Amino acid sequence: MTKRFRKNDGILLLVIGLVLLAGYVVSSFFRGETGAKAVVTVAGEVYGTYPLAQDDEIEIKIDGRAANVLQIKDGKADMIEADCPDKLCVHQKAIERTNETIVCLPHKVVVEIQDAKEADFDSMT
Ligand SMILES: [Zn+2]
């Protein structure tokens, strides 16, 4: 009796383990890849490229003033400050996955997450 109970216990643990593993694999598959860098464009022109691995705070300057402030922290990019009237970009959540974007329409600022595969033209400048 005791022996049989223990055997069932083992099977149950194995099933739970497999379910957890399958759930992890499926969720990481559908979640998409975590991006490698944040590309900032202003009015369609590339302003700069910033690796997500490195914590940073970037002032995006338009006409000489810091119009937006982008924070990179814990592998995520987040717009923490802006002097645009709607502040929609500030209210957008932090992004970290490939092709996610934060847009500031009044300033024509777009922050896009890209993976490392694409050519990184700005890393030298
Ligand atoms: Zn904005």
mmCIF file of C-alpha atoms and ligand atoms in Angstrom:
data_model
loop_
_atom_site.group_PDB
_atom_site.id
_atom_site.type_symbol
_atom_site.label_atom_id
_atom_site.label_comp_id
_atom_site.label_asym_id
_atom_site.label_seq_id
_atom_site.Cartn_x
_atom_site.Cartn_y
_atom_site.Cartn_z
ATOM 1 C CA MET A 1 0.000 0.000 0.000
ATOM 2 C CA THR A 2 2.712 2.413 1.062
ATOM 3 C CA LYS A 3 4.886 1.425 -1.858
ATOM 4 C CA ARG A 4 2.071 1.947 -4.364
ATOM 5 C CA PHE A 5 1.210 5.344 -2.909
ATOM 6 C CA ARG A 6 4.818 6.457 -3.280
ATOM 7 C CA LYS A 7 4.904 5.327 -6.891
ATOM 8 C CA ASN A 8 1.786 7.359 -7.720
ATOM 9 C CA ASP A 9 3.322 10.334 -5.990
ATOM 10 C CA GLY A 10 6.334 10.087 -8.231
ATOM 11 C CA ILE A 11 4.180 9.932 -11.348
ATOM 12 C CA LEU A 12 2.182 12.947 -10.169
ATOM 13 C CA LEU A 13 5.368 14.940 -9.614
ATOM 14 C CA LEU A 14 6.632 13.917 -13.024
ATOM 15 C CA VAL A 15 3.366 15.030 -14.663
ATOM 16 C CA ILE A 16 3.426 18.361 -12.827
ATOM 17 C CA GLY A 17 7.039 18.841 -13.880
ATOM 18 C CA LEU A 18 6.225 18.119 -17.523
ATOM 19 C CA VAL A 19 3.232 20.464 -17.482
ATOM 20 C CA LEU A 20 5.331 23.252 -15.983
ATOM 21 C CA LEU A 21 8.086 22.661 -18.511
ATOM 22 C CA ALA A 22 5.640 22.590 -21.437
ATOM 23 C CA GLY A 23 3.983 25.762 -20.157
ATOM 24 C CA TYR A 24 7.336 27.491 -19.914
ATOM 25 C CA VAL A 25 8.374 26.444 -23.422
ATOM 26 C CA VAL A 26 5.041 27.476 -24.955
ATOM 27 C CA SER A 27 4.905 30.829 -23.152
ATOM 28 C CA SER A 28 8.481 31.731 -24.056
ATOM 29 C CA PHE A 29 7.742 30.782 -27.675
ATOM 30 C CA PHE A 30 4.669 33.000 -27.934
ATOM 31 C CA ARG A 31 6.147 35.827 -25.924
ATOM 32 C CA GLY A 32 8.645 36.588 -28.646
ATOM 33 C CA GLU A 33 12.303 37.283 -28.331
ATOM 34 C CA THR A 34 13.665 39.868 -25.997
ATOM 35 C CA GLY A 35 15.260 42.575 -28.082
ATOM 36 C CA ALA A 36 18.862 43.645 -27.909
ATOM 37 C CA LYS A 37 18.719 47.375 -28.489
ATOM 38 C CA ALA A 38 16.496 50.414 -28.563
ATOM 39 C CA VAL A 39 16.577 52.438 -31.758
ATOM 40 C CA VAL A 40 15.425 56.029 -31.415
ATOM 41 C CA THR A 41 14.251 57.899 -34.493
ATOM 42 C CA VAL A 42 13.172 61.531 -34.688
ATOM 43 C CA ALA A 43 11.080 62.509 -37.717
ATOM 44 C CA GLY A 44 12.212 59.363 -39.491
ATOM 45 C CA GLU A 45 15.917 59.962 -38.933
ATOM 46 C CA VAL A 46 17.882 57.636 -36.676
ATOM 47 C CA TYR A 47 18.793 59.568 -33.565
ATOM 48 C CA GLY A 48 20.706 56.839 -31.815
ATOM 49 C CA THR A 49 20.924 53.159 -30.942
ATOM 50 C CA TYR A 50 21.248 52.065 -27.347
ATOM 51 C CA PRO A 51 21.923 48.551 -26.038
ATOM 52 C CA LEU A 52 19.312 47.299 -23.594
ATOM 53 C CA ALA A 53 21.975 45.474 -21.614
ATOM 54 C CA GLN A 54 23.402 48.768 -20.434
ATOM 55 C CA ASP A 55 21.427 50.981 -18.053
ATOM 56 C CA ASP A 56 21.264 54.486 -19.451
ATOM 57 C CA GLU A 57 19.289 57.676 -19.565
ATOM 58 C CA ILE A 58 19.079 59.356 -22.940
ATOM 59 C CA GLU A 59 17.970 62.908 -23.494
ATOM 60 C CA ILE A 60 16.380 63.140 -26.923
ATOM 61 C CA LYS A 61 17.077 66.681 -27.979
ATOM 62 C CA ILE A 62 14.870 68.496 -30.448
ATOM 63 C CA ASP A 63 15.712 72.095 -31.374
ATOM 64 C CA GLY A 64 18.330 72.165 -28.626
ATOM 65 C CA ARG A 65 16.072 71.199 -25.759
ATOM 66 C CA ALA A 66 15.637 67.806 -24.121
ATOM 67 C CA ALA A 67 12.190 66.983 -25.485
ATOM 68 C CA ASN A 68 12.048 63.379 -24.293
ATOM 69 C CA VAL A 69 14.023 61.357 -21.796
ATOM 70 C CA LEU A 70 14.365 57.654 -22.456
ATOM 71 C CA GLN A 71 15.455 55.397 -19.649
ATOM 72 C CA ILE A 72 17.040 52.024 -20.195
ATOM 73 C CA LYS A 73 16.955 49.879 -17.111
ATOM 74 C CA ASP A 74 16.853 46.142 -16.394
ATOM 75 C CA GLY A 75 16.818 45.421 -20.133
ATOM 76 C CA LYS A 76 13.773 47.606 -20.800
ATOM 77 C CA ALA A 77 13.320 50.941 -22.501
ATOM 78 C CA ASP A 78 10.873 53.413 -20.992
ATOM 79 C CA MET A 79 10.000 57.023 -21.738
ATOM 80 C CA ILE A 80 10.211 58.657 -18.334
ATOM 81 C CA GLU A 81 9.922 62.324 -19.274
ATOM 82 C CA ALA A 82 8.614 64.427 -22.128
ATOM 83 C CA ASP A 83 7.501 67.978 -22.658
ATOM 84 C CA CYS A 84 4.887 67.068 -25.249
ATOM 85 C CA PRO A 85 1.321 68.175 -24.459
ATOM 86 C CA ASP A 86 -0.315 64.738 -24.362
ATOM 87 C CA LYS A 87 2.382 62.768 -22.467
ATOM 88 C CA LEU A 88 1.089 59.607 -24.124
ATOM 89 C CA CYS A 89 4.640 58.384 -24.643
ATOM 90 C CA VAL A 90 5.372 58.675 -20.915
ATOM 91 C CA HIS A 91 2.260 56.682 -20.110
ATOM 92 C CA GLN A 92 3.214 53.851 -22.435
ATOM 93 C CA LYS A 93 4.695 50.907 -20.619
ATOM 94 C CA ALA A 94 8.331 49.934 -20.810
ATOM 95 C CA ILE A 95 9.247 47.881 -23.872
ATOM 96 C CA GLU A 96 11.744 45.059 -24.177
ATOM 97 C CA ARG A 97 10.701 42.776 -27.026
ATOM 98 C CA THR A 98 11.621 42.945 -30.673
ATOM 99 C CA ASN A 99 9.387 45.274 -32.710
ATOM 100 C CA GLU A 100 7.717 46.860 -29.669
ATOM 101 C CA THR A 101 7.576 50.634 -29.901
ATOM 102 C CA ILE A 102 7.001 53.765 -27.881
ATOM 103 C CA VAL A 103 5.754 56.660 -29.993
ATOM 104 C CA CYS A 104 5.655 60.339 -29.180
ATOM 105 C CA LEU A 105 3.442 61.761 -31.901
ATOM 106 C CA PRO A 106 3.870 65.493 -31.139
ATOM 107 C CA HIS A 107 7.665 65.144 -31.292
ATOM 108 C CA LYS A 108 7.722 62.509 -34.055
ATOM 109 C CA VAL A 109 9.877 60.398 -31.762
ATOM 110 C CA VAL A 110 9.778 56.626 -32.152
ATOM 111 C CA VAL A 111 11.606 54.178 -29.935
ATOM 112 C CA GLU A 112 11.754 50.696 -31.381
ATOM 113 C CA ILE A 113 13.248 47.520 -29.989
ATOM 114 C CA GLN A 114 15.351 45.586 -32.459
ATOM 115 C CA ASP A 115 17.276 42.374 -32.155
ATOM 116 C CA ALA A 116 21.021 42.115 -32.568
ATOM 117 C CA LYS A 117 20.840 40.555 -36.025
ATOM 118 C CA GLU A 118 20.272 43.822 -37.848
ATOM 119 C CA ALA A 119 23.276 45.898 -38.754
ATOM 120 C CA ASP A 120 24.222 48.307 -36.027
ATOM 121 C CA PHE A 121 25.369 51.387 -37.888
ATOM 122 C CA ASP A 122 25.403 53.676 -34.896
ATOM 123 C CA SER A 123 27.611 51.676 -32.589
ATOM 124 C CA MET A 124 30.745 53.321 -33.951
ATOM 125 C CA THR A 125 29.639 56.906 -33.595
HETATM 126 ZN ZN ZN B 1 5.110 62.459 -26.044
#
